[in-house]
């Protein structure tokens, strides 16, 4: 396979090339965000064949991605930053046209909560990213796998592995049977659990509603949420499903409020807005019971599943 870029440090599509030159975020279109406030990347540079450094800045406060007491960055922020990094590189290093639709297939992540603390200034993580496999269709990149090491102050605070693909708008429309954000009507969001039960400060950020069976919740999808639905979508976004997994862990009495430290997620199919989604939690066998399997189902199909490992006590 030919390299996507020559060796040595190479600027990407006019982006800043050094941390001291990072005075603004990257164009929000390159990370598929409508809001500059939800764009966390500030630049990127190629360091070798399919190797990149991606620069970011994390806010000290955020309604969803920073803990309610403003002391810690949430795992969801790590996941979103890693997602944005892959999207940025797809457009700037692998020549994926703007307007192509991206599909997240897999996300595995391990975090070190003790290192994800909010300081006296915004954190500036460095993502050391390696693309490990590029799939091609018609001679052009159609998807890739990549690994990311998220460094804070030179220390690894998280690692992640991602598999994603992309397709043109026309192909996407055919795959979706013509469904679009303008013609899919989302089900009304049911009343959610109390915010404190799921570790949130605001009722607007609660993504779980109670269900009749223990270990089961209904996904609460609010298409007006400014973070999850930063722009109109025709399906439930992957980051919402990941947040639901975190809230399931907080709400499930079996987990006893354990802190999540690892996620191994598979996105099997699109979660539709006009179907109810049911979240289920199962404690996996083990000597200390520190791992859980969390699934999202629509009708008889599993649309998402995530193994969550928790901090040992």
PDB file of C-alpha atoms in Angstrom, residues 35-256:
ATOM      1  CA  UNK A  35     -20.381  24.776  16.693  1.00  0.00           C
ATOM      2  CA  UNK A  36     -16.890  26.147  17.202  1.00  0.00           C
ATOM      3  CA  UNK A  37     -17.415  25.613  20.937  1.00  0.00           C
ATOM      4  CA  UNK A  38     -17.704  21.859  20.304  1.00  0.00           C
ATOM      5  CA  UNK A  39     -14.557  21.757  18.143  1.00  0.00           C
ATOM      6  CA  UNK A  40     -11.617  20.651  20.306  1.00  0.00           C
ATOM      7  CA  UNK A  41      -8.775  20.251  17.801  1.00  0.00           C
ATOM      8  CA  UNK A  42      -6.293  23.029  17.093  1.00  0.00           C
ATOM      9  CA  UNK A  43      -3.966  21.466  14.523  1.00  0.00           C
ATOM     10  CA  UNK A  44      -2.225  18.400  13.175  1.00  0.00           C
ATOM     11  CA  UNK A  45       1.033  17.398  11.539  1.00  0.00           C
ATOM     12  CA  UNK A  46       2.247  14.254   9.784  1.00  0.00           C
ATOM     13  CA  UNK A  47       5.275  12.729  11.514  1.00  0.00           C
ATOM     14  CA  UNK A  48       5.768   9.705   9.257  1.00  0.00           C
ATOM     15  CA  UNK A  49       3.946   7.297   7.012  1.00  0.00           C
ATOM     16  CA  UNK A  50       0.439   7.067   8.475  1.00  0.00           C
ATOM     17  CA  UNK A  51       1.696   8.682  11.711  1.00  0.00           C
ATOM     18  CA  UNK A  52       0.405  11.987  13.024  1.00  0.00           C
ATOM     19  CA  UNK A  53       0.454  14.373  15.960  1.00  0.00           C
ATOM     20  CA  UNK A  54      -2.901  16.008  16.585  1.00  0.00           C
ATOM     21  CA  UNK A  55      -3.211  18.950  18.969  1.00  0.00           C
ATOM     22  CA  UNK A  56      -6.286  19.794  21.019  1.00  0.00           C
ATOM     23  CA  UNK A  57      -7.562  22.045  23.771  1.00  0.00           C
ATOM     24  CA  UNK A  58     -10.087  21.010  26.414  1.00  0.00           C
ATOM     25  CA  UNK A  59     -12.279  23.557  28.200  1.00  0.00           C
ATOM     26  CA  UNK A  60     -12.204  23.894  31.983  1.00  0.00           C
ATOM     27  CA  UNK A  61     -15.975  23.769  32.080  1.00  0.00           C
ATOM     28  CA  UNK A  62     -18.568  22.107  29.880  1.00  0.00           C
ATOM     29  CA  UNK A  63     -22.167  21.122  30.522  1.00  0.00           C
ATOM     30  CA  UNK A  64     -21.523  17.498  29.567  1.00  0.00           C
ATOM     31  CA  UNK A  65     -17.827  16.744  29.085  1.00  0.00           C
ATOM     32  CA  UNK A  66     -16.529  18.032  32.417  1.00  0.00           C
ATOM     33  CA  UNK A  67     -17.728  16.618  35.740  1.00  0.00           C
ATOM     34  CA  UNK A  68     -20.497  18.596  37.489  1.00  0.00           C
ATOM     35  CA  UNK A  69     -18.019  19.781  40.141  1.00  0.00           C
ATOM     36  CA  UNK A  70     -15.612  20.909  37.379  1.00  0.00           C
ATOM     37  CA  UNK A  71     -12.787  18.764  38.743  1.00  0.00           C
ATOM     38  CA  UNK A  72     -12.397  16.115  36.032  1.00  0.00           C
ATOM     39  CA  UNK A  73     -12.644  15.558  32.305  1.00  0.00           C
ATOM     40  CA  UNK A  74     -15.163  12.882  31.374  1.00  0.00           C
ATOM     41  CA  UNK A  75     -14.336   9.787  29.261  1.00  0.00           C
ATOM     42  CA  UNK A  76     -16.807  11.073  26.685  1.00  0.00           C
ATOM     43  CA  UNK A  77     -14.506  14.059  26.040  1.00  0.00           C
ATOM     44  CA  UNK A  78     -11.614  11.707  25.339  1.00  0.00           C
ATOM     45  CA  UNK A  79     -13.780   9.699  22.938  1.00  0.00           C
ATOM     46  CA  UNK A  80     -15.060  12.792  21.136  1.00  0.00           C
ATOM     47  CA  UNK A  81     -11.536  14.202  20.770  1.00  0.00           C
ATOM     48  CA  UNK A  82     -10.276  10.917  19.340  1.00  0.00           C
ATOM     49  CA  UNK A  83     -13.266  10.804  16.966  1.00  0.00           C
ATOM     50  CA  UNK A  84     -12.583  14.343  15.792  1.00  0.00           C
ATOM     51  CA  UNK A  85      -8.916  13.492  15.231  1.00  0.00           C
ATOM     52  CA  UNK A  86      -9.797  10.633  12.914  1.00  0.00           C
ATOM     53  CA  UNK A  87     -12.264  12.760  10.977  1.00  0.00           C
ATOM     54  CA  UNK A  88      -9.742  15.573  10.618  1.00  0.00           C
ATOM     55  CA  UNK A  89      -7.066  13.239   9.266  1.00  0.00           C
ATOM     56  CA  UNK A  90      -9.466  11.528   6.890  1.00  0.00           C
ATOM     57  CA  UNK A  91     -10.124  14.884   5.229  1.00  0.00           C
ATOM     58  CA  UNK A  92      -6.632  16.376   5.388  1.00  0.00           C
ATOM     59  CA  UNK A  93      -4.342  13.356   4.974  1.00  0.00           C
ATOM     60  CA  UNK A  94      -6.451  10.810   3.090  1.00  0.00           C
ATOM     61  CA  UNK A  95      -8.287  13.168   0.744  1.00  0.00           C
ATOM     62  CA  UNK A  96     -11.808  12.253   1.831  1.00  0.00           C
ATOM     63  CA  UNK A  97     -14.107  14.920   0.359  1.00  0.00           C
ATOM     64  CA  UNK A  98     -16.112  17.159   2.640  1.00  0.00           C
ATOM     65  CA  UNK A  99     -19.730  16.051   2.545  1.00  0.00           C
ATOM     66  CA  UNK A 100     -18.932  12.352   2.798  1.00  0.00           C
ATOM     67  CA  UNK A 101     -20.783  10.508   5.551  1.00  0.00           C
ATOM     68  CA  UNK A 102     -18.779   8.763   8.250  1.00  0.00           C
ATOM     69  CA  UNK A 103     -19.725   5.579  10.099  1.00  0.00           C
ATOM     70  CA  UNK A 104     -18.182   4.657  13.443  1.00  0.00           C
ATOM     71  CA  UNK A 105     -17.860   0.873  13.697  1.00  0.00           C
ATOM     72  CA  UNK A 106     -15.695   0.239  16.756  1.00  0.00           C
ATOM     73  CA  UNK A 107     -14.291   2.252  19.631  1.00  0.00           C
ATOM     74  CA  UNK A 108     -12.065   0.798  22.341  1.00  0.00           C
ATOM     75  CA  UNK A 109     -10.696   3.154  24.973  1.00  0.00           C
ATOM     76  CA  UNK A 110      -8.822   3.009  28.260  1.00  0.00           C
ATOM     77  CA  UNK A 111      -8.561   6.059  30.496  1.00  0.00           C
ATOM     78  CA  UNK A 112      -6.594   6.917  33.624  1.00  0.00           C
ATOM     79  CA  UNK A 113      -9.071   8.970  35.690  1.00  0.00           C
ATOM     80  CA  UNK A 114      -6.395  10.268  38.062  1.00  0.00           C
ATOM     81  CA  UNK A 115      -4.751  12.064  35.115  1.00  0.00           C
ATOM     82  CA  UNK A 116      -7.941  13.565  33.684  1.00  0.00           C
ATOM     83  CA  UNK A 117      -8.113  16.375  36.210  1.00  0.00           C
ATOM     84  CA  UNK A 118      -9.110  19.939  35.351  1.00  0.00           C
ATOM     85  CA  UNK A 119      -6.333  22.416  36.103  1.00  0.00           C
ATOM     86  CA  UNK A 120      -6.057  26.168  36.359  1.00  0.00           C
ATOM     87  CA  UNK A 121      -5.950  26.554  32.568  1.00  0.00           C
ATOM     88  CA  UNK A 122      -7.462  24.586  29.670  1.00  0.00           C
ATOM     89  CA  UNK A 123      -5.715  21.269  29.092  1.00  0.00           C
ATOM     90  CA  UNK A 124      -3.788  20.888  25.832  1.00  0.00           C
ATOM     91  CA  UNK A 125      -3.649  17.172  25.025  1.00  0.00           C
ATOM     92  CA  UNK A 126      -1.403  15.818  22.311  1.00  0.00           C
ATOM     93  CA  UNK A 127      -2.739  12.820  20.400  1.00  0.00           C
ATOM     94  CA  UNK A 128      -0.075  10.554  18.931  1.00  0.00           C
ATOM     95  CA  UNK A 129      -2.038   8.775  16.236  1.00  0.00           C
ATOM     96  CA  UNK A 130      -1.132   5.827  14.024  1.00  0.00           C
ATOM     97  CA  UNK A 131      -3.309   4.625  11.157  1.00  0.00           C
ATOM     98  CA  UNK A 132      -2.928   0.852  11.151  1.00  0.00           C
ATOM     99  CA  UNK A 133      -5.099  -0.249   8.235  1.00  0.00           C
ATOM    100  CA  UNK A 134      -6.649   1.562   5.267  1.00  0.00           C
ATOM    101  CA  UNK A 135      -9.378  -0.099   3.222  1.00  0.00           C
ATOM    102  CA  UNK A 136      -9.796   1.049  -0.362  1.00  0.00           C
ATOM    103  CA  UNK A 137     -12.595   0.997  -2.877  1.00  0.00           C
ATOM    104  CA  UNK A 138     -11.942   1.877  -6.487  1.00  0.00           C
ATOM    105  CA  UNK A 139      -8.405   2.852  -5.571  1.00  0.00           C
ATOM    106  CA  UNK A 140      -9.517   5.441  -3.017  1.00  0.00           C
ATOM    107  CA  UNK A 141      -9.560   5.199   0.789  1.00  0.00           C
ATOM    108  CA  UNK A 142     -12.961   4.038   2.063  1.00  0.00           C
ATOM    109  CA  UNK A 143     -12.169   3.511   5.738  1.00  0.00           C
ATOM    110  CA  UNK A 144      -9.419   2.986   8.259  1.00  0.00           C
ATOM    111  CA  UNK A 145      -8.401   1.782  11.669  1.00  0.00           C
ATOM    112  CA  UNK A 146      -6.284   3.930  13.915  1.00  0.00           C
ATOM    113  CA  UNK A 147      -4.775   3.992  17.389  1.00  0.00           C
ATOM    114  CA  UNK A 148      -4.348   7.071  19.543  1.00  0.00           C
ATOM    115  CA  UNK A 149      -2.276   7.793  22.629  1.00  0.00           C
ATOM    116  CA  UNK A 150      -3.660  10.841  24.447  1.00  0.00           C
ATOM    117  CA  UNK A 151      -0.865  12.654  26.282  1.00  0.00           C
ATOM    118  CA  UNK A 152      -1.307  15.280  28.975  1.00  0.00           C
ATOM    119  CA  UNK A 153       1.886  16.927  30.106  1.00  0.00           C
ATOM    120  CA  UNK A 154       3.832  14.220  28.303  1.00  0.00           C
ATOM    121  CA  UNK A 155       2.105  11.403  30.210  1.00  0.00           C
ATOM    122  CA  UNK A 156      -0.355   8.976  28.637  1.00  0.00           C
ATOM    123  CA  UNK A 157      -3.785   9.725  30.111  1.00  0.00           C
ATOM    124  CA  UNK A 158      -5.769   7.535  27.698  1.00  0.00           C
ATOM    125  CA  UNK A 159      -5.416   5.227  24.718  1.00  0.00           C
ATOM    126  CA  UNK A 160      -7.967   4.402  22.038  1.00  0.00           C
ATOM    127  CA  UNK A 161      -8.542   2.246  18.973  1.00  0.00           C
ATOM    128  CA  UNK A 162     -11.103   3.196  16.339  1.00  0.00           C
ATOM    129  CA  UNK A 163     -12.527   1.670  13.165  1.00  0.00           C
ATOM    130  CA  UNK A 164     -14.471   3.967  10.848  1.00  0.00           C
ATOM    131  CA  UNK A 165     -15.549   4.172   7.224  1.00  0.00           C
ATOM    132  CA  UNK A 166     -17.103   6.759   4.953  1.00  0.00           C
ATOM    133  CA  UNK A 167     -19.206   7.005   1.845  1.00  0.00           C
ATOM    134  CA  UNK A 168     -20.592   9.632  -0.487  1.00  0.00           C
ATOM    135  CA  UNK A 169     -23.878  11.346   0.253  1.00  0.00           C
ATOM    136  CA  UNK A 170     -25.567   9.559  -2.664  1.00  0.00           C
ATOM    137  CA  UNK A 171     -24.483   6.107  -1.485  1.00  0.00           C
ATOM    138  CA  UNK A 172     -25.404   6.979   2.094  1.00  0.00           C
ATOM    139  CA  UNK A 173     -28.915   7.969   1.014  1.00  0.00           C
ATOM    140  CA  UNK A 174     -29.350   4.609  -0.717  1.00  0.00           C
ATOM    141  CA  UNK A 175     -28.062   2.758   2.333  1.00  0.00           C
ATOM    142  CA  UNK A 176     -30.481   4.656   4.528  1.00  0.00           C
ATOM    143  CA  UNK A 177     -33.424   4.047   2.234  1.00  0.00           C
ATOM    144  CA  UNK A 178     -33.922   7.749   1.691  1.00  0.00           C
ATOM    145  CA  UNK A 179     -34.182   8.524   5.412  1.00  0.00           C
ATOM    146  CA  UNK A 180     -32.871  11.966   6.309  1.00  0.00           C
ATOM    147  CA  UNK A 181     -32.826  14.316   9.268  1.00  0.00           C
ATOM    148  CA  UNK A 182     -35.573  16.380   7.668  1.00  0.00           C
ATOM    149  CA  UNK A 183     -38.084  13.546   7.280  1.00  0.00           C
ATOM    150  CA  UNK A 184     -37.396  11.276  10.291  1.00  0.00           C
ATOM    151  CA  UNK A 185     -39.492  12.257  13.283  1.00  0.00           C
ATOM    152  CA  UNK A 186     -37.887  11.300  16.588  1.00  0.00           C
ATOM    153  CA  UNK A 187     -40.026   9.779  19.309  1.00  0.00           C
ATOM    154  CA  UNK A 188     -40.838  12.161  22.178  1.00  0.00           C
ATOM    155  CA  UNK A 189     -38.221  11.936  24.937  1.00  0.00           C
ATOM    156  CA  UNK A 190     -39.724  10.317  28.072  1.00  0.00           C
ATOM    157  CA  UNK A 191     -39.080  11.774  31.550  1.00  0.00           C
ATOM    158  CA  UNK A 192     -35.571  10.915  32.642  1.00  0.00           C
ATOM    159  CA  UNK A 193     -34.048   9.548  35.805  1.00  0.00           C
ATOM    160  CA  UNK A 194     -33.042  12.074  38.491  1.00  0.00           C
ATOM    161  CA  UNK A 195     -29.760  13.710  37.379  1.00  0.00           C
ATOM    162  CA  UNK A 196     -27.914  12.697  40.550  1.00  0.00           C
ATOM    163  CA  UNK A 197     -28.664   9.024  39.857  1.00  0.00           C
ATOM    164  CA  UNK A 198     -26.671   9.120  36.598  1.00  0.00           C
ATOM    165  CA  UNK A 199     -23.953  11.504  37.756  1.00  0.00           C
ATOM    166  CA  UNK A 200     -25.251  14.582  35.985  1.00  0.00           C
ATOM    167  CA  UNK A 201     -26.096  18.053  37.263  1.00  0.00           C
ATOM    168  CA  UNK A 202     -28.801  18.932  34.736  1.00  0.00           C
ATOM    169  CA  UNK A 203     -31.948  17.052  33.788  1.00  0.00           C
ATOM    170  CA  UNK A 204     -31.264  18.074  30.188  1.00  0.00           C
ATOM    171  CA  UNK A 205     -28.178  15.826  30.135  1.00  0.00           C
ATOM    172  CA  UNK A 206     -29.936  12.698  31.400  1.00  0.00           C
ATOM    173  CA  UNK A 207     -30.169  10.117  28.602  1.00  0.00           C
ATOM    174  CA  UNK A 208     -31.901   7.318  30.534  1.00  0.00           C
ATOM    175  CA  UNK A 209     -35.543   6.861  31.437  1.00  0.00           C
ATOM    176  CA  UNK A 210     -36.805   4.226  33.879  1.00  0.00           C
ATOM    177  CA  UNK A 211     -38.143   0.883  32.638  1.00  0.00           C
ATOM    178  CA  UNK A 212     -40.180  -1.770  34.390  1.00  0.00           C
ATOM    179  CA  UNK A 213     -37.474  -4.452  34.513  1.00  0.00           C
ATOM    180  CA  UNK A 214     -34.340  -4.262  36.685  1.00  0.00           C
ATOM    181  CA  UNK A 215     -31.127  -3.725  34.752  1.00  0.00           C
ATOM    182  CA  UNK A 216     -33.073  -2.138  31.905  1.00  0.00           C
ATOM    183  CA  UNK A 217     -33.653   1.479  30.875  1.00  0.00           C
ATOM    184  CA  UNK A 218     -35.083   3.296  27.903  1.00  0.00           C
ATOM    185  CA  UNK A 219     -32.729   5.559  25.993  1.00  0.00           C
ATOM    186  CA  UNK A 220     -33.863   9.156  26.225  1.00  0.00           C
ATOM    187  CA  UNK A 221     -33.144  10.905  22.913  1.00  0.00           C
ATOM    188  CA  UNK A 222     -33.503  14.686  22.866  1.00  0.00           C
ATOM    189  CA  UNK A 223     -32.752  15.947  19.352  1.00  0.00           C
ATOM    190  CA  UNK A 224     -32.605  19.486  20.761  1.00  0.00           C
ATOM    191  CA  UNK A 225     -29.533  18.675  22.860  1.00  0.00           C
ATOM    192  CA  UNK A 226     -26.822  21.090  21.759  1.00  0.00           C
ATOM    193  CA  UNK A 227     -23.936  18.629  22.190  1.00  0.00           C
ATOM    194  CA  UNK A 228     -25.282  15.286  20.980  1.00  0.00           C
ATOM    195  CA  UNK A 229     -27.227  16.949  18.171  1.00  0.00           C
ATOM    196  CA  UNK A 230     -24.811  19.735  17.352  1.00  0.00           C
ATOM    197  CA  UNK A 231     -26.340  19.454  13.870  1.00  0.00           C
ATOM    198  CA  UNK A 232     -29.396  17.546  12.553  1.00  0.00           C
ATOM    199  CA  UNK A 233     -28.984  13.769  12.257  1.00  0.00           C
ATOM    200  CA  UNK A 234     -31.142  10.942  10.913  1.00  0.00           C
ATOM    201  CA  UNK A 235     -30.012   8.480  13.614  1.00  0.00           C
ATOM    202  CA  UNK A 236     -28.883   8.292  17.232  1.00  0.00           C
ATOM    203  CA  UNK A 237     -25.230   9.431  17.359  1.00  0.00           C
ATOM    204  CA  UNK A 238     -22.560   7.087  18.654  1.00  0.00           C
ATOM    205  CA  UNK A 239     -21.434   9.503  21.371  1.00  0.00           C
ATOM    206  CA  UNK A 240     -24.950   9.464  22.813  1.00  0.00           C
ATOM    207  CA  UNK A 241     -24.835   5.670  23.040  1.00  0.00           C
ATOM    208  CA  UNK A 242     -21.456   5.848  24.759  1.00  0.00           C
ATOM    209  CA  UNK A 243     -22.790   8.371  27.268  1.00  0.00           C
ATOM    210  CA  UNK A 244     -25.752   6.091  27.871  1.00  0.00           C
ATOM    211  CA  UNK A 245     -23.334   3.290  28.746  1.00  0.00           C
ATOM    212  CA  UNK A 246     -21.668   5.560  31.324  1.00  0.00           C
ATOM    213  CA  UNK A 247     -25.021   6.545  32.789  1.00  0.00           C
ATOM    214  CA  UNK A 248     -26.149   2.913  32.942  1.00  0.00           C
ATOM    215  CA  UNK A 249     -23.071   2.142  35.000  1.00  0.00           C
ATOM    216  CA  UNK A 250     -23.893   5.009  37.364  1.00  0.00           C
ATOM    217  CA  UNK A 251     -27.567   4.046  37.671  1.00  0.00           C
ATOM    218  CA  UNK A 252     -27.167   0.280  37.989  1.00  0.00           C
ATOM    219  CA  UNK A 253     -27.139  -0.692  41.690  1.00  0.00           C
ATOM    220  CA  UNK A 254     -25.109  -3.788  40.805  1.00  0.00           C
ATOM    221  CA  UNK A 255     -22.134  -1.611  39.821  1.00  0.00           C
ATOM    222  CA  UNK A 256     -22.193   0.277  43.145  1.00  0.00           C
TER     223      UNK A 256
END
